Tab-separated table of C-alpha atoms in Angstrom:
chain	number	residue	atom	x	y	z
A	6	UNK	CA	0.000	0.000	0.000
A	7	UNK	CA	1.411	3.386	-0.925
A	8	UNK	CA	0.186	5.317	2.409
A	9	UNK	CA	0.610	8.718	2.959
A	10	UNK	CA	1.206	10.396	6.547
A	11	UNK	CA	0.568	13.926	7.854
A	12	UNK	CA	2.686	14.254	11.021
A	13	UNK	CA	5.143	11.403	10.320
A	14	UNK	CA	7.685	12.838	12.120
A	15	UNK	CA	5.859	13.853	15.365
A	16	UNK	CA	5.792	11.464	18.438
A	17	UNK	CA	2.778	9.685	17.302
A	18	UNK	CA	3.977	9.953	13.794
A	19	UNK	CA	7.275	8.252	13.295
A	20	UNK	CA	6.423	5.225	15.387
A	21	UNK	CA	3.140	4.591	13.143
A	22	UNK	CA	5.506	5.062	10.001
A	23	UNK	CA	8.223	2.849	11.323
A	24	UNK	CA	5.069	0.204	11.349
A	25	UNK	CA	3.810	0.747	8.300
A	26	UNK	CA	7.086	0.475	6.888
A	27	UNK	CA	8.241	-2.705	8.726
A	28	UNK	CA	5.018	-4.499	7.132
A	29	UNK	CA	6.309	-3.388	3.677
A	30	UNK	CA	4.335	-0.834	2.891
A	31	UNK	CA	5.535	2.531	1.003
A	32	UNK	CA	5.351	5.496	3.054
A	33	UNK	CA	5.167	9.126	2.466
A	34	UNK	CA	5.252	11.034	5.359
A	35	UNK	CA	4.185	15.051	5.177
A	36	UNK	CA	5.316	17.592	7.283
A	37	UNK	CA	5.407	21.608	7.428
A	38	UNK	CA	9.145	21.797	7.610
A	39	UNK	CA	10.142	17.863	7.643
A	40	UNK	CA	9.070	14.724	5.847
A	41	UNK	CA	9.308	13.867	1.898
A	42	UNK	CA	6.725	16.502	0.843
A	43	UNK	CA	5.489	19.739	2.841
A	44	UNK	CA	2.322	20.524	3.929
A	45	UNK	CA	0.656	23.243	5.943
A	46	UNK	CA	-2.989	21.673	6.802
A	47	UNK	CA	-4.099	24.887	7.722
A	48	UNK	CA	-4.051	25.965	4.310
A	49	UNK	CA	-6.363	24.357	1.536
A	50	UNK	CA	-3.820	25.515	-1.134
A	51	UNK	CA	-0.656	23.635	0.297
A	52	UNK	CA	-3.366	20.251	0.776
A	53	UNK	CA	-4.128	20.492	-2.659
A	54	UNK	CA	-0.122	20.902	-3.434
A	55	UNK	CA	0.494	17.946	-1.462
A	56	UNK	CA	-1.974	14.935	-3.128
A	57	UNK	CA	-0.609	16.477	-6.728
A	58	UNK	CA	2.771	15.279	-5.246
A	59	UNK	CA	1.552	11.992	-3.826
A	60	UNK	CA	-0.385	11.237	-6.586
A	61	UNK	CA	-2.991	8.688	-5.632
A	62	UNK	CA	-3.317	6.240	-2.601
A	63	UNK	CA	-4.362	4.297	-0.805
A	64	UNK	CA	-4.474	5.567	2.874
A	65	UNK	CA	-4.109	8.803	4.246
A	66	UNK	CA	-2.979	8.972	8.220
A	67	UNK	CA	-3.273	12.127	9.851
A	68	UNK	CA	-1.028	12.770	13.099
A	69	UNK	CA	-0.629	16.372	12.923
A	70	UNK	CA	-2.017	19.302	14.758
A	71	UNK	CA	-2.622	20.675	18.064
A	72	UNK	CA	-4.768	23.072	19.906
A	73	UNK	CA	-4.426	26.077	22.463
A	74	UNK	CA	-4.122	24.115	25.818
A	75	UNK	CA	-4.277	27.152	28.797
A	76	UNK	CA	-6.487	28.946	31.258
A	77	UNK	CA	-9.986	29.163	30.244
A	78	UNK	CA	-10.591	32.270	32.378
A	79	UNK	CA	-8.229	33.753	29.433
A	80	UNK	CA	-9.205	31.634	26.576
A	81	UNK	CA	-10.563	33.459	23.452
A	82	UNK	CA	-12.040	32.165	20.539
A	83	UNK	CA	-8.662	33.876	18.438
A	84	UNK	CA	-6.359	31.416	20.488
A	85	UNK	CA	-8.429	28.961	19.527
A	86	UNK	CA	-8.260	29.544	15.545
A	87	UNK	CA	-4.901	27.727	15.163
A	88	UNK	CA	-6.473	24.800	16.279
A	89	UNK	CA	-9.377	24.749	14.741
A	90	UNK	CA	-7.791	25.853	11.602
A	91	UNK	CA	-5.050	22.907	11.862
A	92	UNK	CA	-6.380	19.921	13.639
A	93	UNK	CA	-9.958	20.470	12.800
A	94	UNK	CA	-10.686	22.469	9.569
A	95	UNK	CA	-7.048	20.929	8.422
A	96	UNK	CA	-7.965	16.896	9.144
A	97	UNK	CA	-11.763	17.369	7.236
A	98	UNK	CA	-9.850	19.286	4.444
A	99	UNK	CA	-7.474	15.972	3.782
A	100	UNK	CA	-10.437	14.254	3.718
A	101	UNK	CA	-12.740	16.746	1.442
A	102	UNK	CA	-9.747	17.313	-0.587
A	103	UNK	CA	-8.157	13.864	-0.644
A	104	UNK	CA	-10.997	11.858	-1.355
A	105	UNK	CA	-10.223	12.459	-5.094
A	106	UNK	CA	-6.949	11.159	-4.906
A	107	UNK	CA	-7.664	8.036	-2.648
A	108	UNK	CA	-7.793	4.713	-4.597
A	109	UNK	CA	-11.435	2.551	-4.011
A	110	UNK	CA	-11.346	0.658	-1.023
A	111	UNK	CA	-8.392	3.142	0.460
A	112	UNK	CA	-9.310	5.130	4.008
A	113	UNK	CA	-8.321	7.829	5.748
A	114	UNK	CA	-7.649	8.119	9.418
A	115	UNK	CA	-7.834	10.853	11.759
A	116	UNK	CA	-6.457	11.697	15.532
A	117	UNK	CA	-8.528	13.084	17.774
A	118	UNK	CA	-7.633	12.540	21.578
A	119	UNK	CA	-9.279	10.972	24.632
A	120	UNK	CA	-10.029	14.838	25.441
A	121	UNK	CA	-13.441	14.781	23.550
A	122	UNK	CA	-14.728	12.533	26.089
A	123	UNK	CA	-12.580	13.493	29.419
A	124	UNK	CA	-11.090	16.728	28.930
A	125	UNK	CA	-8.032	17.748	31.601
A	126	UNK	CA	-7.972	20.733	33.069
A	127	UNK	CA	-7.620	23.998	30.577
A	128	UNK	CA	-8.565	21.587	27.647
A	129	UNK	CA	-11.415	22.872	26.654
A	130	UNK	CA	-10.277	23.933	23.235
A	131	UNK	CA	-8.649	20.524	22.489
A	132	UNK	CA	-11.616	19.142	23.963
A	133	UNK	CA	-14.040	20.554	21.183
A	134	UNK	CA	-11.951	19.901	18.395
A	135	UNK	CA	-11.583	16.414	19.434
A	136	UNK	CA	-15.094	16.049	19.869
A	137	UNK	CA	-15.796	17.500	16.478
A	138	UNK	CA	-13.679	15.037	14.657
A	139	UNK	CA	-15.271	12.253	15.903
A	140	UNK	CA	-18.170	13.404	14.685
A	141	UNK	CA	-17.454	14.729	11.354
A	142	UNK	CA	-16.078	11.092	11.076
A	143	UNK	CA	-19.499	9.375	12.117
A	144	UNK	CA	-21.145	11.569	9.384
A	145	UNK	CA	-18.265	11.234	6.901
A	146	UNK	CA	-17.801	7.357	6.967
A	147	UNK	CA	-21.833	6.877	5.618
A	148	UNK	CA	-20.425	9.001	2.731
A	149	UNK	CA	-17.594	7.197	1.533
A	150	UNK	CA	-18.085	6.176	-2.178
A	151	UNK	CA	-15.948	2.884	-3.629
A	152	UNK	CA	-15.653	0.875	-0.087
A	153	UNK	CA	-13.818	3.980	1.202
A	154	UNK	CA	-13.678	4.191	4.839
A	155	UNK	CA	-12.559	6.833	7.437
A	156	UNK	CA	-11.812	6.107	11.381
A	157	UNK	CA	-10.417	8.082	14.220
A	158	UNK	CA	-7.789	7.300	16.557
A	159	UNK	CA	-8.302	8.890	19.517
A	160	UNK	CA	-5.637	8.224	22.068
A	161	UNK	CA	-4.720	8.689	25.838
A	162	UNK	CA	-1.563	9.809	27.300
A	163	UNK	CA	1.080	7.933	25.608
A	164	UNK	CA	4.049	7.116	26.772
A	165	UNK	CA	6.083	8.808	24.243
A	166	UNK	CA	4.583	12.004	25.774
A	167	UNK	CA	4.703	11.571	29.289
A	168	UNK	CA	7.895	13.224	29.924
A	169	UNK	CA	6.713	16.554	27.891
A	170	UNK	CA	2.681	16.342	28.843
A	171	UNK	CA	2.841	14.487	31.814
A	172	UNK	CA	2.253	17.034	34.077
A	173	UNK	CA	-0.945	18.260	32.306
A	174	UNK	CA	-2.443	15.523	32.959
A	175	UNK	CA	-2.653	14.370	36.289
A	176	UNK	CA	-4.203	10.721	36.612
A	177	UNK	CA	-4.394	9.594	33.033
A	178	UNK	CA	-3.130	6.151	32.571
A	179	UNK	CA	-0.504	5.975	30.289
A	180	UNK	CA	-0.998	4.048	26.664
A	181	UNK	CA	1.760	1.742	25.251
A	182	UNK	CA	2.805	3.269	22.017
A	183	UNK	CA	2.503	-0.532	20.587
A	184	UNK	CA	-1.070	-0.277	21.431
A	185	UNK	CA	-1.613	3.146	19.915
A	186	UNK	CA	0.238	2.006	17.039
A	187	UNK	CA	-2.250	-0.931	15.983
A	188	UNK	CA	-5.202	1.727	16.421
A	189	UNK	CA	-3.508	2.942	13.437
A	190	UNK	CA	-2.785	-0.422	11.808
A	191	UNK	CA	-6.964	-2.049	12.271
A	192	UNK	CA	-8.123	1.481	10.890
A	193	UNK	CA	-5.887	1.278	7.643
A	194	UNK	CA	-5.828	-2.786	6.785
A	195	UNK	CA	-9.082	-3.280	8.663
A	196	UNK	CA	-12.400	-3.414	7.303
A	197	UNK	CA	-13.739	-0.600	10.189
A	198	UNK	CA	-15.706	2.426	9.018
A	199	UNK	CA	-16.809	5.173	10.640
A	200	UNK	CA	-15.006	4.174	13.889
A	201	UNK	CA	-13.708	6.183	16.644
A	202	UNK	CA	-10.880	3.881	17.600
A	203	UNK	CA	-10.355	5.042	21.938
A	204	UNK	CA	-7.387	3.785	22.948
A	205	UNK	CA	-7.168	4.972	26.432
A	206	UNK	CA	-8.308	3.169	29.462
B	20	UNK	CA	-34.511	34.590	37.252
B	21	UNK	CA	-33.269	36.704	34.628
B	22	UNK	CA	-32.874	34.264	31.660
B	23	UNK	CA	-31.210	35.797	28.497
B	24	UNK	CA	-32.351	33.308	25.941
B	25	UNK	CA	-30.486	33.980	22.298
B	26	UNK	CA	-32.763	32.490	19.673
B	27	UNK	CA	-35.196	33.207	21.715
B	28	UNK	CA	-37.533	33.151	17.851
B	29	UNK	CA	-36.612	30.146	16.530
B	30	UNK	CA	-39.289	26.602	16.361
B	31	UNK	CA	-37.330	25.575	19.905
B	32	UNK	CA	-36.836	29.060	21.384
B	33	UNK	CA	-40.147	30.458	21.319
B	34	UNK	CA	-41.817	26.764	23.296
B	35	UNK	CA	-38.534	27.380	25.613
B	36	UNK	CA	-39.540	31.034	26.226
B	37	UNK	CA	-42.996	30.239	27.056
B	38	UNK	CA	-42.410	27.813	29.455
B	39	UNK	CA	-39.577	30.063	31.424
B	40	UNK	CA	-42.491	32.846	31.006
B	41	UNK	CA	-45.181	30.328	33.130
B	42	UNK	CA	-42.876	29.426	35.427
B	43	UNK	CA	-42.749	33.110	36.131
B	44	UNK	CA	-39.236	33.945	35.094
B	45	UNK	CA	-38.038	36.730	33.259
B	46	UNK	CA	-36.766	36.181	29.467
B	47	UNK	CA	-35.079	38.455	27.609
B	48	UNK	CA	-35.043	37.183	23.713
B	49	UNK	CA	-32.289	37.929	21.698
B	50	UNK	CA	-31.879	37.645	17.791
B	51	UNK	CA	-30.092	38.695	15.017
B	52	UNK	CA	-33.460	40.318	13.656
B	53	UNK	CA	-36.123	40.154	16.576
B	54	UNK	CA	-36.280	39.568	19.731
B	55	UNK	CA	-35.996	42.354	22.798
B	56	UNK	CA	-32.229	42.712	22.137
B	57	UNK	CA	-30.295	42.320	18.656
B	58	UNK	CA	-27.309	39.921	18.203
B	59	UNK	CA	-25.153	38.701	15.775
B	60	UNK	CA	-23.872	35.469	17.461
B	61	UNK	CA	-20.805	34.946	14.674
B	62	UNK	CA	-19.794	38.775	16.008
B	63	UNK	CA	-17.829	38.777	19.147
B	64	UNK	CA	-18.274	42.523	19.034
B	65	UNK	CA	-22.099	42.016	18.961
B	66	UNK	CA	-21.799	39.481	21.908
B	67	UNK	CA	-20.327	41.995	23.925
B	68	UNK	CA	-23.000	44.912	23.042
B	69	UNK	CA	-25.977	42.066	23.643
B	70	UNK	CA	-24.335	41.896	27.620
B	71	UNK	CA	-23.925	45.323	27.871
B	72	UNK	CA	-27.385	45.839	27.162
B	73	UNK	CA	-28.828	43.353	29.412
B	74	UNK	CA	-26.543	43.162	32.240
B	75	UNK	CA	-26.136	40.198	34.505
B	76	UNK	CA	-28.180	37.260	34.229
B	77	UNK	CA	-29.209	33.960	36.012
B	78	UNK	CA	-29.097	31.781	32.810
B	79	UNK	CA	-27.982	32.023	29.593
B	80	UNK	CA	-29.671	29.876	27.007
B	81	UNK	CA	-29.024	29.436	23.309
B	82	UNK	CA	-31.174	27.862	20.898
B	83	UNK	CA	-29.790	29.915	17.570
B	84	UNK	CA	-27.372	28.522	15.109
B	85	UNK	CA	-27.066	26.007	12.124
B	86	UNK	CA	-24.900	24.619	9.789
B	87	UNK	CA	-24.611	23.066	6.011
B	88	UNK	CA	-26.683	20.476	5.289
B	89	UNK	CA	-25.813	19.052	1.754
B	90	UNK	CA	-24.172	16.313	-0.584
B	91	UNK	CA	-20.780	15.417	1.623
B	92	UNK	CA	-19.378	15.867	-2.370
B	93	UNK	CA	-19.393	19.086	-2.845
B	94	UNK	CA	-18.897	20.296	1.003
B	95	UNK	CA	-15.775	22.701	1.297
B	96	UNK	CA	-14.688	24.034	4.903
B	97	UNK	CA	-15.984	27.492	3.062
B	98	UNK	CA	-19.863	26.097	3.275
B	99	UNK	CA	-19.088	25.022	6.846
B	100	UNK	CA	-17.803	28.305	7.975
B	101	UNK	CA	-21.196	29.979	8.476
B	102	UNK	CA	-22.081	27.157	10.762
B	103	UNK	CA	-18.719	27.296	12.497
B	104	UNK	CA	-18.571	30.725	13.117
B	105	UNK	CA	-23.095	30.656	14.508
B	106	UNK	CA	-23.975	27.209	15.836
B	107	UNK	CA	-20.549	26.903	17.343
B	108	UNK	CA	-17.505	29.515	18.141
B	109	UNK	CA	-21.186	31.407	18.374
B	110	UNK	CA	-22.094	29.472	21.250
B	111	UNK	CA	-18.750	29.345	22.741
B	112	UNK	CA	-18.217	32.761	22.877
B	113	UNK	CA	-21.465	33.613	24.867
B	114	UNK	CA	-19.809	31.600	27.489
B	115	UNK	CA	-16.310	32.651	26.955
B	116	UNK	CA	-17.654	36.862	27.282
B	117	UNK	CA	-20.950	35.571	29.189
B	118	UNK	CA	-19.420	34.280	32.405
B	119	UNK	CA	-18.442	37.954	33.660
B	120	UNK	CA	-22.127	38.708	33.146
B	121	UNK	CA	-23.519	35.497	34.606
B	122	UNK	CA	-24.505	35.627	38.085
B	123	UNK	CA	-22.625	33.093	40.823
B	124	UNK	CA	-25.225	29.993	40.570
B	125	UNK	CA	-26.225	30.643	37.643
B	126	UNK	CA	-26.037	28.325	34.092
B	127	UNK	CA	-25.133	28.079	30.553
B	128	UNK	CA	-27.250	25.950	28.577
B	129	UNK	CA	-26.491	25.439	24.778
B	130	UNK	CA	-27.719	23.606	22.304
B	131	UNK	CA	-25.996	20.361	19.859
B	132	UNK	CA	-28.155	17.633	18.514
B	133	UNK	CA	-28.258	14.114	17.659
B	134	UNK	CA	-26.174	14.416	15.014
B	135	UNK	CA	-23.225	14.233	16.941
B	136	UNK	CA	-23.864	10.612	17.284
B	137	UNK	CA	-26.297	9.973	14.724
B	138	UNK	CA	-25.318	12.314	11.391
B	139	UNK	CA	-28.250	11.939	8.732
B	140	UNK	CA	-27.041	11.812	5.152
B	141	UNK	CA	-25.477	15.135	4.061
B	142	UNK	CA	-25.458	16.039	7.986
B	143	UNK	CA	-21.889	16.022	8.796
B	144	UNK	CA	-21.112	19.625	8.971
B	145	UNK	CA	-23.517	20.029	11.299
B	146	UNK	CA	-22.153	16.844	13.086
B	147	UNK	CA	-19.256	17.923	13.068
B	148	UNK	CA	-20.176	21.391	14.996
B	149	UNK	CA	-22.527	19.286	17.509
B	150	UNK	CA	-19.459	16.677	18.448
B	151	UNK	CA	-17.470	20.063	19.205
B	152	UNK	CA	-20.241	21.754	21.044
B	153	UNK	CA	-20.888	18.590	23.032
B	154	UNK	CA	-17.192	18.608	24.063
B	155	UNK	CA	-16.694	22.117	24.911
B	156	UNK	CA	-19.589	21.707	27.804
B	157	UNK	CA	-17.571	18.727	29.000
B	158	UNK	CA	-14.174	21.170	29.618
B	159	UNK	CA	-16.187	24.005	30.465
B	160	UNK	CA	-18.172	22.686	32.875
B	161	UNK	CA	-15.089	21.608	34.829
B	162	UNK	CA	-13.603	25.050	34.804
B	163	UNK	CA	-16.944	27.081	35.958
B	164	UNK	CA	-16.393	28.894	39.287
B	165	UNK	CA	-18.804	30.190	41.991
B	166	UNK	CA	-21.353	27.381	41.579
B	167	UNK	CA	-22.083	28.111	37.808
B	168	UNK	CA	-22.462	25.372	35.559
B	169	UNK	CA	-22.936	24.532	31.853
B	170	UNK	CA	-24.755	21.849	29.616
B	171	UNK	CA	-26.166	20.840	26.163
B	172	UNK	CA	-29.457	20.050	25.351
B	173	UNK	CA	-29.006	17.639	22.487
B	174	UNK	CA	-32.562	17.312	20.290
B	175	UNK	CA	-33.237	14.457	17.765
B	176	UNK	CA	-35.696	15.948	15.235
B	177	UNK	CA	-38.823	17.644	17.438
B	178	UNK	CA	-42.275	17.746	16.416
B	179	UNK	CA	-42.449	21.461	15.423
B	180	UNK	CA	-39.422	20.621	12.823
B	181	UNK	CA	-41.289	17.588	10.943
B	182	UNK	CA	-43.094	19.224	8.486
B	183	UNK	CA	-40.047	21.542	7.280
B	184	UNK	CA	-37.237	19.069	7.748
B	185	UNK	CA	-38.505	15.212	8.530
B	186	UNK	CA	-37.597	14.658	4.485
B	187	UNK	CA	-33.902	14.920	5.441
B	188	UNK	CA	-34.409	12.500	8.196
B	189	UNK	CA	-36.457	9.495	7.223
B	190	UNK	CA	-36.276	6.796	10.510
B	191	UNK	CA	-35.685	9.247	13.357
B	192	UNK	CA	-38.212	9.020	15.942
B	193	UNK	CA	-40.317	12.375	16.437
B	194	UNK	CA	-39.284	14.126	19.826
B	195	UNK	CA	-42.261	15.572	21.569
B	196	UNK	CA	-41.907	19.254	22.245
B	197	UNK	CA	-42.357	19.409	25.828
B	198	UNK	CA	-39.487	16.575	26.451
B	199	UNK	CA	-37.465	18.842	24.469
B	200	UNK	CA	-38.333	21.958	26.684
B	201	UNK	CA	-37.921	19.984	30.181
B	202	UNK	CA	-34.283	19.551	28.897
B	203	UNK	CA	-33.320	22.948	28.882
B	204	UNK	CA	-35.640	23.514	32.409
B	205	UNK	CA	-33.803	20.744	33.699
B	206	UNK	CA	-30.112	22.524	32.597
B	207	UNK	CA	-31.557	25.604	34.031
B	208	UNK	CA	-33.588	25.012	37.519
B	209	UNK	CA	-31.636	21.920	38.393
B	210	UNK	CA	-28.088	21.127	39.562
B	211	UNK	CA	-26.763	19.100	36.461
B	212	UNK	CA	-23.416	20.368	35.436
B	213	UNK	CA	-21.395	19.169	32.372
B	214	UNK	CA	-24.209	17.148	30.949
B	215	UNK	CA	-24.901	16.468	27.326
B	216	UNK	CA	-28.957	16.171	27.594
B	217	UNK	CA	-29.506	14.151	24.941
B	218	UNK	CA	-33.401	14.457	23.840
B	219	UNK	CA	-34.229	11.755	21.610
B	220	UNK	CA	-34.593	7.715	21.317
């Protein structure tokens, strides 16, 4: 499978393309200043950019983006734009866009974070976005055309993290990375649609 | 109370405002073109000037806002923005610039829908925007001070809707009105904090 990945070379990211890669698979990763073709998901323009590059495929992983993480006594709905225009409005545009150039019977899989469902303290904004792409994937997956699916990964604390994000997060089990890792694996070379794939405990 | 109820027109807002009316409360309706006070809920500006103009409040209720409802095909973030900017950064920003105007005790009470979890065909913008507004309550709730609280009211397709928009949702079970309106009494008279009240079977 000739998979494409957004985010390869973030935490998440270069463990799920050292997987993908160990099970023979060809992998492209996309980053905005790393990877073998750029992308900046916040802009529709560079998206479009990107899948002329890739060409077609036959999966598209998404492991970028982030979201304002901070007080909510100061939180404004400006500091929330970056995320909303990344890990949101960015994710649905790789799908919107990318559906053109994914081959029949190819998916697409999103992150979101266990943060829709159990938000930490001054995660609010993370919390909504999350929440919003699981949903966007529960409507998107009944519109898949060609035995096209779309998941979402939505993951815990993992381990890989702890020693940066640890301390945001105060009685969050950790997640294996192995574990997070097949998340990615059953959404891609599984038959699940329209999944949101919770790998947090 | 003094319940500020934005959408206060609308086929939910004006069975919410009569009930809040009989109970012997006192509801101030807000809408972008009726209503006692104007408001443009995609203008923070015109969030601010709706508070000025009413001054602290009890509750704050909002029943205004929707999003794109069409063939997933031709959806671009640029339809979804409208809904975006109303039905949801709307919504968040009459808590984020309502809590200095909402008295201790006192509640939010917005409003998602069943879509969240249960997208109709051409629905998921509006999925999409009722997965985030579901989440938000879940962080905001936990970061409300001085006793106030937040929730969602989430309605399946009401009674007073059939006639305009059953066709979009053939197999959805009719919610009776006055279930729908105990919802947001419940979110507003009772303790609940942080719930998503989800209004349909």
């Amino acid at each position: 499978m000739k998979i494409l990945l957004v985010g390869g070379q973030g935490t998440i990211g270069r463990k799920v393309a050292a997987a993908f890669t160990a099970r023979g698979h060809e992998v492209i990763t996309a980053g905005r200043n790393s990877g073998i073709v750029q992308v900046d998901i916040t802009s529709p323009d560079s998206i479009e950019n990107m899948y002329r590059q890739t060409g077609n495929i036959d999966a598209c992983i998404c492991t970028a983006g982030t979201g304002y993480y901070g007080p909510f006594e100061e939180m404004t709905t400006q500091l929330m734009m970056p995320g909303i225009e990344g890990k949101l409005l960015g994710q649905v545009n790789l799908v919107l866009m990318g559906k053109n150039y994914l081959n029949s019977g190819g998916s697409f899989t999103l992150t979101s974070g266990i943060a829709a469902q159990h938000p930490a303290r001054n995660g609010t904004c993370v919390a909504m976005i999350n929440g919003a792409v699981n949903s966007f994937v529960l409507g998107a997956a009944q519109e898949m055309k060609q035995e096209r699916r779309i998941n979402a990964v939505s993951p815990g604390l993992v381990e890989d993290s702890n020693e940066r994000y640890g301390a945001f997060f105060p009685g969050y089990n950790l997640v294996p990375m192995n574990k997070l890792v097949n998340a990615y694996i059953l959404s891609v070379a599984g038959a699940v649609n329209g999944k949101i794939l919770k790998v947090y405990s």
